[in-house]
PDB file of C-alpha atoms in Angstrom:
ATOM      1  CA  MET A   1      17.486   3.414  -4.154  1.00 48.00           C
ATOM      2  CA  ARG A   2      15.264   6.058  -5.773  1.00 51.00           C
ATOM      3  CA  VAL A   3      13.083   8.269  -3.607  1.00 57.00           C
ATOM      4  CA  ARG A   4       9.839   9.246  -5.303  1.00 59.00           C
ATOM      5  CA  GLU A   5       7.539  12.108  -4.404  1.00 59.00           C
ATOM      6  CA  ALA A   6       3.891  11.160  -3.899  1.00 57.00           C
ATOM      7  CA  GLY A   7       2.106  11.898  -7.140  1.00 54.00           C
ATOM      8  CA  GLU A   8       5.251  11.670  -9.312  1.00 53.00           C
ATOM      9  CA  SER A   9       4.479  10.170 -12.703  1.00 47.00           C
ATOM     10  CA  GLU A  10       4.961   6.415 -12.650  1.00 46.00           C
ATOM     11  CA  ASN A  11       5.669   6.384 -16.376  1.00 42.00           C
ATOM     12  CA  SER A  12       8.737   8.601 -15.992  1.00 39.00           C
ATOM     13  CA  THR A  13      11.165   5.714 -15.387  1.00 41.00           C
ATOM     14  CA  SER A  14       9.467   2.590 -16.680  1.00 45.00           C
ATOM     15  CA  VAL A  15      11.845  -0.379 -16.529  1.00 49.00           C
ATOM     16  CA  GLY A  16      10.420  -3.034 -18.874  1.00 58.00           C
ATOM     17  CA  GLY A  17       7.585  -5.389 -17.971  1.00 65.00           C
ATOM     18  CA  ALA A  18       4.122  -4.664 -16.675  1.00 72.00           C
ATOM     19  CA  ARG A  19       3.644  -3.290 -13.178  1.00 79.00           C
ATOM     20  CA  THR A  20       1.036  -4.456 -10.719  1.00 87.00           C
ATOM     21  CA  LEU A  21      -1.027  -1.730  -9.119  1.00 95.00           C
ATOM     22  CA  ARG A  22      -1.025  -2.192  -5.329  1.00 96.00           C
ATOM     23  CA  ARG A  23      -2.626  -0.349  -2.436  1.00 97.00           C
ATOM     24  CA  TYR A  24      -0.356   0.244   0.578  1.00 97.00           C
ATOM     25  CA  THR A  25      -1.272   1.018   4.169  1.00 97.00           C
ATOM     26  CA  LEU A  26       1.081   3.718   5.476  1.00 96.00           C
ATOM     27  CA  LEU A  27       2.092   2.517   8.934  1.00 95.00           C
ATOM     28  CA  ARG A  28       2.019   5.036  11.815  1.00 93.00           C
ATOM     29  CA  THR A  29      -0.334   7.430   9.996  1.00 93.00           C
ATOM     30  CA  ALA A  30      -3.927   8.443  10.645  1.00 90.00           C
ATOM     31  CA  GLY A  31      -6.368   9.837   8.102  1.00 85.00           C
ATOM     32  CA  ALA A  32      -9.335  12.114   8.722  1.00 83.00           C
ATOM     33  CA  HIS A  33     -11.397   9.302  10.295  1.00 89.00           C
ATOM     34  CA  GLY A  34      -8.544   7.894  12.397  1.00 91.00           C
ATOM     35  CA  SER A  35      -7.771   4.946  10.122  1.00 92.00           C
ATOM     36  CA  PRO A  36      -4.295   4.593   8.560  1.00 93.00           C
ATOM     37  CA  GLU A  37      -3.738   6.448   5.286  1.00 94.00           C
ATOM     38  CA  GLN A  38      -3.399   4.418   2.105  1.00 94.00           C
ATOM     39  CA  TYR A  39      -1.357   4.948  -1.053  1.00 95.00           C
ATOM     40  CA  GLU A  40      -1.885   3.281  -4.427  1.00 96.00           C
ATOM     41  CA  THR A  41       1.012   2.798  -6.842  1.00 96.00           C
ATOM     42  CA  GLY A  42       2.631   0.537  -9.402  1.00 95.00           C
ATOM     43  CA  TRP A  43       6.169   1.120  -8.100  1.00 95.00           C
ATOM     44  CA  PRO A  44       7.965  -2.115  -7.095  1.00 95.00           C
ATOM     45  CA  THR A  45       8.670  -3.371  -3.584  1.00 95.00           C
ATOM     46  CA  GLY A  46      11.663  -1.607  -2.022  1.00 96.00           C
ATOM     47  CA  THR A  47      10.841   1.771  -3.565  1.00 97.00           C
ATOM     48  CA  VAL A  48      10.956   4.681  -1.119  1.00 96.00           C
ATOM     49  CA  ILE A  49       8.166   7.236  -1.498  1.00 96.00           C
ATOM     50  CA  THR A  50       7.638  10.595   0.171  1.00 94.00           C
ATOM     51  CA  HIS A  51       4.078  11.159   1.348  1.00 92.00           C
ATOM     52  CA  ARG A  52       2.733  14.239   3.120  1.00 90.00           C
ATOM     53  CA  VAL A  53       1.230  13.483   6.542  1.00 84.00           C
ATOM     54  CA  ASP A  54      -0.027  15.479   9.535  1.00 78.00           C
ATOM     55  CA  GLY A  55      -0.941  18.659   7.705  1.00 78.00           C
ATOM     56  CA  GLY A  56       1.598  18.448   4.893  1.00 85.00           C
ATOM     57  CA  HIS A  57       4.827  17.283   6.549  1.00 87.00           C
ATOM     58  CA  PRO A  58       6.870  15.030   4.224  1.00 92.00           C
ATOM     59  CA  GLN A  59       7.641  11.531   5.498  1.00 93.00           C
ATOM     60  CA  CYS A  60       9.478   8.704   3.717  1.00 95.00           C
ATOM     61  CA  PHE A  61       7.995   5.200   3.455  1.00 97.00           C
ATOM     62  CA  GLU A  62       9.455   2.017   1.962  1.00 97.00           C
ATOM     63  CA  LEU A  63       7.026  -0.131  -0.017  1.00 97.00           C
ATOM     64  CA  THR A  64       7.099  -3.745   1.206  1.00 97.00           C
ATOM     65  CA  ASP A  65       5.710  -7.078   0.056  1.00 96.00           C
ATOM     66  CA  VAL A  66       4.100  -7.752   3.466  1.00 96.00           C
ATOM     67  CA  PRO A  67       0.354  -8.292   2.902  1.00 96.00           C
ATOM     68  CA  PHE A  68      -2.417  -7.369   5.354  1.00 95.00           C
ATOM     69  CA  GLY A  69      -5.722  -9.224   5.664  1.00 94.00           C
ATOM     70  CA  ASP A  70      -7.568  -6.348   3.964  1.00 95.00           C
ATOM     71  CA  GLY A  71      -5.667  -6.841   0.700  1.00 95.00           C
ATOM     72  CA  THR A  72      -3.259  -3.926   1.173  1.00 97.00           C
ATOM     73  CA  TYR A  73       0.498  -4.110   1.693  1.00 98.00           C
ATOM     74  CA  ALA A  74       2.597  -2.451   4.397  1.00 97.00           C
ATOM     75  CA  ALA A  75       4.497   0.774   3.680  1.00 97.00           C
ATOM     76  CA  GLU A  76       7.082   1.110   6.460  1.00 96.00           C
ATOM     77  CA  PRO A  77       7.970   4.623   7.692  1.00 96.00           C
ATOM     78  CA  LEU A  78      11.712   5.343   7.418  1.00 95.00           C
ATOM     79  CA  ASP A  79      11.806   8.556   9.406  1.00 76.00           C
ATOM     80  CA  TYR A  80       9.725   9.696  12.311  1.00 59.00           C
ATOM     81  CA  LEU A  81       8.381  13.192  12.923  1.00 46.00           C
TER      82      LEU A  81
END
């Protein structure tokens, strides 16, 4: 499993084949307007990303293939603050 920092170049470890750009809803987060934060990436399902939440605190999320009705996919938090 490779943990990726939010904003890390997606071209740095390309593994053959085209990637599909997906938007993920980061579960258990809240943006400026109270709605969950979202993250857009081409990394495959199962990738663990680190995203800064609540004023800059790093939190790990696993990208899943679970779709929501709004067209986004679930990003499950792996650690809790």
